[in-house]
Every structure is written in structure tokens, then in C-alpha cells.
């Protein structure tokens, strides 16, 4: 196997993994669980400091197993009941009694949460205390990337800034393009990528949960009612939008089921998976072809997102759905050129969608980008594409660079304004 391909597999395995709950509050839960383990006893007070973007994405989303919203309950639950060895599944096992205990700590004023100025987009520092003992755990650059641990003021673990920067830029130094991703997904031995089928299983269960029970805005269930009433049809487009949104409904509504995430986002893991799975079912392809398409979708999304910060004012579902649309063209028997057309079309359609925090309405944004993915792959199969218009260049790689430039240089003030509005 080509060395380059092994790098791709390593990237996917590093950032496509199960996550229980929205990853921003879960980062606080994980940091608190690690702090409690370091402290050696259950803390009697917890202080949480987070970056603006992590704060933004934690304000309106339920923490799994708690039925409650926000960073305070996430950190308290992590400290009381979190598994410090479970990463993004830190709260997979939590009881009502433990939730009540965590809430009592909050009610007693023993849990504080505040924003802090930092250059890091993903940053969380938890200080857990018990009497005169104190444990500090700092996360930055990634939702489970621990940068520092201190016990009673003494350093236990730390990474230097150079190493932290390297871990935060997943595709840096890797020879990777849309074309190389496409060829890799088609040619790599099936046994090497079979693991990606777990994404179909995990995100499919979330979708089923969102259709079976009321969560959030019930976007998926509302569409199902519309189908039953004869208002809309159950075609591929509506089925993809309905079931993708249902998975997001469940995820953002606090369902106690993990999502297969993509680069720290469960919703984007859903958007990279379910439209591809349903398209595979429509075209009656093999399990191997589905795995190749999922690899194309997930790695394509990772690559495009590597061009801009991990948290911003830009809704990442847009580029994730662009990668999914590329994979859908592949499943339909289209060409590489048509797969590039699909990416261009989705980005042109929905790149104006902003991120104003993680919350129930994210299911609507997931459904919007997934709908764009279906339209775009159908257009691409007819060789219709947006080219040389607006931020869309004539070449897909240039378009991806344009997106990165727009977000990095053009949307920073938008991000500040959104956070100010939400915090008012």
C-alpha cells in the first residue's frame, strides 16, 4: 500500500470517531473528568474557562444523559460521573443520581463558567478543587487534546506550542488533494477501509432514534408527517433530508447515543454519512462501494475543512455536504470531473450559512446542506456546474482555497458579532 494512503487512513482514524453529545460541552466534560482523575477525589468546586467559540457552541445544546443545557452541567457531570479514558464518550454511562449530584453542585454556586481571551478557537481549562488540593487540566487545539495538567501547582504534563500547533493542523505536510482522495477511495484495498462502515451503523441508529421519538424541533418527524399527509413525496431528496435531520434532532436534543463525528463535529459526521448511505441504497451498490463512498465523503470533508479554523462563523455542514455530494456522484457512476462539479455546486449554493452556535436548529442547517448535496449531485451528473462565479473558481482546489480565505480573513468580525449577540 502506498505510504500516502496510510497517512490518509491515519487521518481518518484520528478524527472520524464516536462522540456522545455536542463536542464543545463534551470537551468541558472530558477536561473535568481528567481533572477529577488527577485530583483523585470528587471535587467540591469546579471553575471552567473557555474560548468564545467553545462558549458559543455550548449555550443551546443538551448534554446527553442529563436533560440539561450548558457548560456548567457538562463540567459538573464530567467531574462526578465522567470516564476520563473514554474521550468524546466521556458521559456514556451516567445515572439520574449522578446528574442530581452534579446539579446540586451547580445550585450551591460551586461551578463557575467564564469566557477567556485566547488565540485558540478550541480552548477549555478546568480547575477542580477539594479542600486545599487542586487539579488543572487545559485543552486546546482539539476537543480532547490535552495541553497541560497541573496538580497542586506542579506540572504533571505539558506539550510545547510547536507540538500543539502540529496536532491542530491535521493535513499539514500531507500530500493531499480532492483528486488524490478520489483515487485513494477507489483503489485502496477494501479491508483497509472497512472500518468506516461503523459510521453508517452509528449515525443510522441516531436517525432511527430521531424519527421514533420527539427531540428538538423534530425536523425529521415533521417531514414524515408531511409525507403522510401527501404534502411532499418520499423521494430520494426528501428521504435524505428527513433522515439526516432526524439524526441531528436526536443528537442536539440529548439522545444518549453516539454519533460518528467528523473533525470534532457530530452533525458534520451525520451530514457526511447518511446522504451517502441512502444514495447507496437507492443505487443498490455493494458494501464495498458504500465504504469507498464514505471514505471519499469523510476524508473530503476533513481536507476542505483543514483550510480554515476548527470553529468559526461558518457552518461547516456546507463543505461536509459538498464532500458527500462528491461521493454521491461516485455511487451513481459519475466521473471524477462530475464529482468536482458537485463540490462546486454545493459550495456555491450554501456557503453563506453562518454558525450561530450548537442548538436544536442545527438540524435545519444539516437538512439545508444535505438538500443542496442532492440537487448538486444531480446537476453534476448532467455536467451542469457553477464555475468562475463569485467565490467559485474554475478549479475545485482554488475554490477550496477561496473558502478558507473567506472564512479566515473575511468572517472573523462576523464571528465576534454573533458571539456578542448571543451573549447579550
Coordinates of C-alpha atoms in Angstrom, one line a residue:
X1 CA 0.0 0.0 0.0
X2 CA 1.2 3.5 -0.8
X3 CA 2.7 5.4 2.1
X4 CA 0.5 8.3 1.2
X5 CA -2.6 6.1 1.6
X6 CA -1.5 5.1 5.1
X7 CA -1.4 8.8 6.0
X8 CA -4.9 9.2 4.8
X9 CA -6.1 6.2 6.9
X10 CA -4.4 7.6 9.9
X11 CA -6.1 11.0 9.5
X12 CA -9.5 9.4 9.2
X13 CA -9.0 7.2 12.2
X14 CA -7.8 10.2 14.2
X15 CA -10.7 12.5 13.6
X16 CA -13.6 10.3 12.5
X17 CA -14.7 8.7 15.8
X18 CA -17.7 8.2 18.0
X19 CA -18.8 11.2 20.0
X20 CA -21.6 11.3 22.6
X21 CA -23.2 14.7 22.6
X22 CA -22.2 18.0 21.0
X23 CA -18.4 18.1 21.1
X24 CA -18.0 21.6 22.6
X25 CA -19.7 20.9 26.0
X26 CA -18.3 17.4 25.9
X27 CA -14.8 18.9 25.7
X28 CA -15.5 20.5 29.1
X29 CA -16.9 17.2 30.5
X30 CA -13.8 15.4 29.3
X31 CA -11.5 18.0 30.9
X32 CA -13.4 17.9 34.1
X33 CA -13.2 14.0 34.2
X34 CA -9.5 14.1 33.6
X35 CA -9.1 16.8 36.4
X36 CA -11.1 14.6 38.8
X37 CA -8.9 11.6 38.0
X38 CA -5.8 13.7 38.6
X39 CA -7.2 15.1 41.8
X40 CA -8.1 11.5 43.0
X41 CA -11.3 12.5 44.7
X42 CA -14.6 14.1 43.8
X43 CA -14.2 17.9 43.7
X44 CA -16.2 20.3 45.8
X45 CA -15.8 23.1 43.3
X46 CA -15.1 23.5 39.6
X47 CA -14.0 26.5 37.6
X48 CA -14.3 26.4 33.8
X49 CA -12.7 28.9 31.4
X50 CA -13.4 28.5 27.6
X51 CA -12.7 30.3 24.3
X52 CA -15.5 32.4 22.8
X53 CA -16.2 29.8 20.1
X54 CA -16.4 26.9 22.5
X55 CA -18.8 29.0 24.6
X56 CA -20.9 29.8 21.6
X57 CA -21.3 26.2 20.7
X58 CA -22.3 25.1 24.2
X59 CA -25.0 27.7 25.0
X60 CA -28.0 26.0 23.5
X61 CA -27.3 22.2 23.3
X62 CA -28.4 19.4 25.6
X63 CA -25.8 17.4 27.4
X64 CA -26.5 13.6 26.9
X65 CA -27.9 11.8 29.9
X66 CA -28.6 15.0 31.8
X67 CA -31.6 16.5 30.1
X68 CA -29.9 19.9 30.7
X69 CA -28.1 22.5 28.7
X70 CA -24.8 24.2 29.0
X71 CA -21.2 24.1 30.1
X72 CA -21.9 24.0 33.8
X73 CA -23.8 20.8 33.8
X74 CA -21.3 19.3 31.3
X75 CA -18.3 20.0 33.5
X76 CA -20.1 19.0 36.7
X77 CA -21.3 15.7 35.2
X78 CA -17.8 15.1 33.8
X79 CA -16.3 15.6 37.3
X80 CA -18.9 13.5 39.1
X81 CA -19.5 10.6 36.6
X82 CA -17.2 11.0 33.6
X83 CA -14.9 8.3 32.3
X84 CA -11.5 10.1 31.7
X85 CA -10.4 7.2 29.4
X86 CA -13.4 7.5 27.1
X87 CA -12.6 10.6 25.1
X88 CA -15.7 12.1 23.4
X89 CA -17.8 9.3 25.0
X90 CA -16.9 10.6 28.5
X91 CA -20.6 10.7 29.6
X92 CA -21.7 7.3 28.1
X93 CA -22.6 5.9 31.5
X94 CA -24.3 8.4 33.8
X95 CA -27.2 7.8 36.3
X96 CA -30.0 10.1 37.3
X97 CA -28.5 10.2 40.8
X98 CA -25.2 11.4 39.5
X99 CA -27.0 14.1 37.4
X100 CA -28.8 15.3 40.6
X101 CA -25.4 15.4 42.4
X102 CA -23.9 17.5 39.6
X103 CA -26.9 19.8 39.6
X104 CA -26.6 20.2 43.4
X105 CA -23.0 21.3 42.9
X106 CA -24.2 24.0 40.5
X107 CA -27.1 25.1 42.7
X108 CA -24.6 25.6 45.5
X109 CA -22.7 28.0 43.4
X110 CA -19.7 25.7 43.2
X111 CA -19.4 25.6 39.4
X112 CA -18.3 28.7 37.6
X113 CA -18.1 29.2 33.8
X114 CA -16.5 32.2 32.1
X115 CA -15.1 33.2 28.7
X116 CA -11.4 33.9 28.4
X117 CA -9.3 35.7 25.8
X118 CA -7.2 33.3 23.8
X119 CA -6.0 32.8 20.3
X120 CA -7.2 29.2 20.3
X121 CA -10.6 28.5 18.8
X122 CA -10.9 25.3 20.8
X123 CA -9.8 26.0 24.4
X124 CA -11.1 24.8 27.8
X125 CA -9.4 25.0 31.2
X126 CA -10.9 23.2 34.1
X127 CA -9.7 23.7 37.7
X128 CA -11.2 21.2 40.2
X129 CA -10.6 21.6 43.9
X130 CA -11.2 19.6 47.0
X131 CA -10.1 21.3 50.2
X132 CA -6.6 22.5 49.7
X133 CA -6.0 20.2 46.7
X134 CA -6.3 21.5 43.2
X135 CA -6.1 19.9 39.7
X136 CA -5.9 21.9 36.5
X137 CA -6.5 20.4 33.0
X138 CA -6.1 22.5 29.9
X139 CA -7.4 21.5 26.4
X140 CA -6.5 23.4 23.3
X141 CA -6.4 22.9 19.5
X142 CA -8.8 19.9 19.6
X143 CA -11.7 18.7 21.7
X144 CA -9.7 16.0 23.5
X145 CA -6.1 17.4 23.0
X146 CA -4.7 17.9 26.5
X147 CA -2.1 20.6 26.5
X148 CA -1.4 20.8 30.3
X149 CA -2.1 19.1 33.6
X150 CA -1.1 20.5 37.0
X151 CA -1.6 19.1 40.4
X152 CA -1.3 21.4 43.4
X153 CA 0.5 23.9 41.2
X154 CA 3.1 21.4 40.0
X155 CA 3.3 20.5 36.3
X156 CA 2.3 16.8 35.6
X157 CA 2.1 17.0 31.8
X158 CA 2.5 19.7 29.1
X159 CA 3.2 20.0 25.4
X160 CA 5.1 22.8 23.8
X161 CA 3.4 25.3 21.4
X162 CA 5.0 23.7 18.4
X163 CA 3.7 20.3 19.1
X164 CA 0.2 21.7 19.9
X165 CA 0.2 23.5 16.6
X166 CA 1.1 20.4 14.7
X167 CA -1.7 18.4 16.2
X168 CA -4.2 21.1 15.4
X169 CA -3.4 21.0 11.6
X170 CA -4.3 17.5 10.6
X171 CA -3.5 17.7 6.9
X172 CA -0.4 19.9 7.2
X173 CA 2.6 18.3 5.5
X174 CA 0.4 15.6 3.8
X175 CA 0.3 15.4 0.0
X176 CA -3.5 15.5 -0.4
X177 CA -6.0 16.9 -2.9
X178 CA -9.5 16.2 -4.0
X179 CA -8.2 14.1 -6.9
X180 CA -5.9 12.0 -4.6
X181 CA -8.7 11.5 -2.2
X182 CA -10.9 10.3 -5.0
X183 CA -8.3 7.9 -6.4
X184 CA -7.4 6.6 -2.9
X185 CA -11.1 5.9 -2.1
X186 CA -11.4 3.9 -5.3
X187 CA -8.2 1.9 -5.2
X188 CA -7.3 1.3 -1.6
X189 CA -7.8 -2.4 -0.5
X190 CA -11.3 -2.8 0.9
X191 CA -10.1 -4.4 4.1
X192 CA -8.1 -1.3 4.9
X193 CA -11.1 1.0 5.0
X194 CA -13.9 -1.4 6.1
X195 CA -13.9 0.3 9.5
X196 CA -15.7 3.3 8.1
X197 CA -18.9 1.3 7.8
X198 CA -19.3 1.9 11.5
X199 CA -20.3 5.4 10.6
X200 CA -23.3 4.1 8.8
X201 CA -24.3 2.0 11.8
X202 CA -23.9 4.7 14.5
X203 CA -25.4 7.6 12.6
X204 CA -28.2 5.3 11.3
X205 CA -29.2 4.5 14.9
X206 CA -29.3 8.2 15.7
X207 CA -31.5 8.8 12.7
X208 CA -33.9 6.0 13.8
X209 CA -34.0 7.5 17.3
X210 CA -34.8 10.9 15.9
X211 CA -37.7 9.5 13.9
X212 CA -39.0 7.4 16.7
X213 CA -39.0 10.0 19.5
X214 CA -39.5 13.8 19.9
X215 CA -36.2 15.7 20.0
X216 CA -35.6 19.4 19.4
X217 CA -37.5 20.9 16.6
X218 CA -38.5 17.4 15.2
X219 CA -37.4 18.4 11.7
X220 CA -37.3 14.8 10.5
X221 CA -40.6 13.8 12.1
X222 CA -42.3 16.9 10.7
X223 CA -41.2 15.9 7.2
X224 CA -42.6 12.4 7.8
X225 CA -45.9 14.0 8.7
X226 CA -45.8 16.0 5.5
X227 CA -45.2 12.8 3.5
X228 CA -48.1 11.0 5.3
X229 CA -50.4 14.0 4.5
X230 CA -49.5 13.9 0.9
X231 CA -47.9 17.4 1.0
X232 CA -44.5 16.2 -0.1
X233 CA -43.3 12.9 -1.6
X234 CA -40.9 10.3 -0.2
X235 CA -38.4 10.7 -3.0
X236 CA -34.6 10.4 -2.5
X237 CA -34.2 14.1 -1.8
X238 CA -36.8 14.3 0.9
X239 CA -35.8 11.0 2.4
X240 CA -32.2 12.2 2.7
X241 CA -33.2 15.5 4.2
X242 CA -35.7 13.8 6.6
X243 CA -33.4 11.1 7.9
X244 CA -30.3 13.3 8.1
X245 CA -32.3 16.0 10.0
X246 CA -33.7 13.3 12.3
X247 CA -30.2 12.2 13.3
X248 CA -29.3 15.8 14.1
X249 CA -32.6 16.3 16.0
X250 CA -31.7 13.4 18.3
X251 CA -28.1 14.4 18.7
X252 CA -28.8 18.1 19.6
X253 CA -31.8 17.0 21.7
X254 CA -29.6 15.0 24.1
X255 CA -30.1 11.4 22.9
X256 CA -27.9 9.0 24.7
X257 CA -26.4 7.6 21.5
X258 CA -23.0 8.4 20.0
X259 CA -22.6 10.0 16.5
X260 CA -19.7 9.1 14.3
X261 CA -18.2 12.6 14.2
X262 CA -16.0 14.3 11.6
X263 CA -13.2 16.5 12.7
X264 CA -14.9 17.2 16.0
X265 CA -18.4 17.6 14.8
X266 CA -21.2 15.1 15.2
X267 CA -23.6 16.9 12.9
X268 CA -21.0 17.0 10.2
X269 CA -20.3 13.3 10.7
X270 CA -24.0 12.8 10.2
X271 CA -24.0 15.0 7.1
X272 CA -21.0 13.1 5.7
X273 CA -22.7 9.7 6.3
X274 CA -26.5 9.5 6.0
X275 CA -26.9 11.1 2.5
X276 CA -24.2 8.8 1.2
X277 CA -25.8 5.7 2.8
X278 CA -29.2 6.5 1.4
X279 CA -27.8 7.1 -2.1
X280 CA -26.0 3.8 -1.9
X281 CA -29.3 2.1 -1.1
X282 CA -31.0 3.9 -4.0
X283 CA -28.4 2.7 -6.5
X284 CA -28.2 -0.8 -4.8
X285 CA -24.4 -0.8 -4.6
X286 CA -22.2 -3.3 -2.7
X287 CA -21.0 -2.8 0.9
X288 CA -17.5 -2.2 -0.6
X289 CA -18.8 0.6 -2.8
X290 CA -20.5 2.2 0.2
X291 CA -17.3 2.0 2.2
X292 CA -15.4 3.7 -0.6
X293 CA -18.0 6.4 -0.9
X294 CA -18.0 7.0 2.9
X295 CA -14.2 7.3 2.8
X296 CA -14.5 9.8 0.0
X297 CA -17.1 11.8 1.8
X298 CA -15.4 11.9 5.3
X299 CA -11.8 12.4 4.1
X300 CA -13.0 15.0 1.5
X301 CA -14.7 17.0 4.3
X302 CA -11.7 16.8 6.5
X303 CA -9.4 18.1 3.7
X304 CA -11.7 21.0 2.8
X305 CA -12.1 22.0 6.5
X306 CA -8.3 21.9 7.0
X307 CA -8.2 25.2 5.1
X308 CA -9.9 27.2 7.9
X309 CA -10.1 27.3 11.7
X310 CA -12.0 24.5 13.5
X311 CA -14.6 26.8 14.9
X312 CA -15.8 30.0 13.2
X313 CA -18.8 31.9 12.0
X314 CA -19.0 29.5 9.0
X315 CA -21.4 26.5 9.2
X316 CA -19.2 23.5 8.3
X317 CA -22.1 21.5 7.1
X318 CA -21.7 23.3 3.8
X319 CA -18.4 21.8 2.9
X320 CA -19.2 18.5 4.5
X321 CA -22.2 18.2 2.3
X322 CA -20.0 19.2 -0.7
X323 CA -17.8 16.2 0.0
X324 CA -20.9 14.0 0.5
X325 CA -22.2 15.2 -2.9
X326 CA -18.9 14.1 -4.5
X327 CA -19.3 10.6 -3.0
X328 CA -22.9 10.5 -4.3
X329 CA -21.8 11.2 -7.8
X330 CA -19.3 8.3 -7.4
X331 CA -22.2 5.9 -6.3
X332 CA -24.3 7.0 -9.3
X333 CA -21.5 6.0 -11.7
X334 CA -20.4 9.6 -12.5
X335 CA -16.9 10.7 -13.4
X336 CA -14.2 12.4 -11.3
X337 CA -14.9 15.6 -13.2
X338 CA -18.6 15.4 -12.3
X339 CA -17.6 14.8 -8.6
X340 CA -15.7 18.1 -8.7
X341 CA -18.8 19.7 -10.3
X342 CA -20.8 18.5 -7.3
X343 CA -18.4 20.1 -4.8
X344 CA -18.5 23.4 -6.7
X345 CA -22.3 23.4 -6.8
X346 CA -22.8 22.8 -3.1
X347 CA -20.4 25.4 -2.0
X348 CA -21.9 27.9 -4.4
X349 CA -25.4 27.1 -3.0
X350 CA -24.9 27.2 0.7
X351 CA -21.6 28.8 1.6
X352 CA -23.5 31.8 3.1
X353 CA -24.8 29.7 6.0
X354 CA -23.4 31.0 9.3
X355 CA -22.8 29.2 12.6
X356 CA -24.6 30.8 15.5
X357 CA -23.9 28.1 18.0
X358 CA -24.9 24.5 18.5
X359 CA -28.6 24.0 19.2
X360 CA -31.8 22.4 18.0
X361 CA -32.0 24.4 14.8
X362 CA -28.7 22.9 13.7
X363 CA -30.9 20.1 12.3
X364 CA -32.4 22.6 9.9
X365 CA -29.0 23.6 8.7
X366 CA -28.0 19.9 8.3
X367 CA -31.1 19.4 6.2
X368 CA -30.4 22.6 4.1
X369 CA -26.9 21.5 3.2
X370 CA -28.0 17.9 2.6
X371 CA -30.7 19.1 0.3
X372 CA -28.0 21.1 -1.6
X373 CA -25.9 17.9 -1.8
X374 CA -28.7 16.1 -3.6
X375 CA -29.5 18.9 -6.1
X376 CA -25.8 19.4 -6.7
X377 CA -25.0 15.7 -7.5
X378 CA -28.0 15.5 -9.8
X379 CA -26.8 18.6 -11.6
X380 CA -23.3 17.3 -11.7
X381 CA -24.4 14.0 -13.4
X382 CA -25.8 16.2 -16.2
X383 CA -22.5 18.1 -16.2
X384 CA -24.1 21.3 -15.0
X385 CA -21.8 23.2 -12.7
X386 CA -21.1 26.6 -11.2
X387 CA -17.7 27.8 -12.4
X388 CA -15.9 31.1 -12.3
X389 CA -18.7 32.8 -10.4
X390 CA -18.4 34.6 -7.1
X391 CA -16.1 32.7 -4.8
X392 CA -16.4 29.6 -7.1
X393 CA -13.3 29.3 -9.2
X394 CA -12.9 27.3 -12.4
X395 CA -10.8 24.7 -10.5
X396 CA -12.1 22.9 -7.4
X397 CA -8.8 23.3 -5.5
X398 CA -8.9 27.0 -6.0
X399 CA -12.5 27.1 -4.8
X400 CA -11.4 25.3 -1.6
X401 CA -8.7 27.8 -1.0
X402 CA -11.2 30.6 -1.6
X403 CA -13.5 29.2 1.1
X404 CA -10.6 29.1 3.5
X405 CA -9.6 32.7 2.7
X406 CA -13.2 33.9 3.1
X407 CA -13.6 32.3 6.5
X408 CA -10.1 33.1 7.8
X409 CA -9.9 36.7 6.6
X410 CA -13.5 37.7 6.0
X411 CA -15.6 36.2 8.7
X412 CA -13.6 36.9 11.9
X413 CA -15.7 40.1 12.6
X414 CA -18.9 38.2 11.9
X415 CA -17.9 35.6 14.5
X416 CA -17.3 38.3 17.1
X417 CA -20.6 39.9 16.3
X418 CA -22.5 36.6 16.6
X419 CA -21.0 35.8 19.9
X420 CA -21.7 39.4 21.2
X421 CA -25.4 39.0 20.1
X422 CA -25.7 35.6 21.8
X423 CA -24.0 36.7 25.0
X424 CA -26.1 39.9 25.4

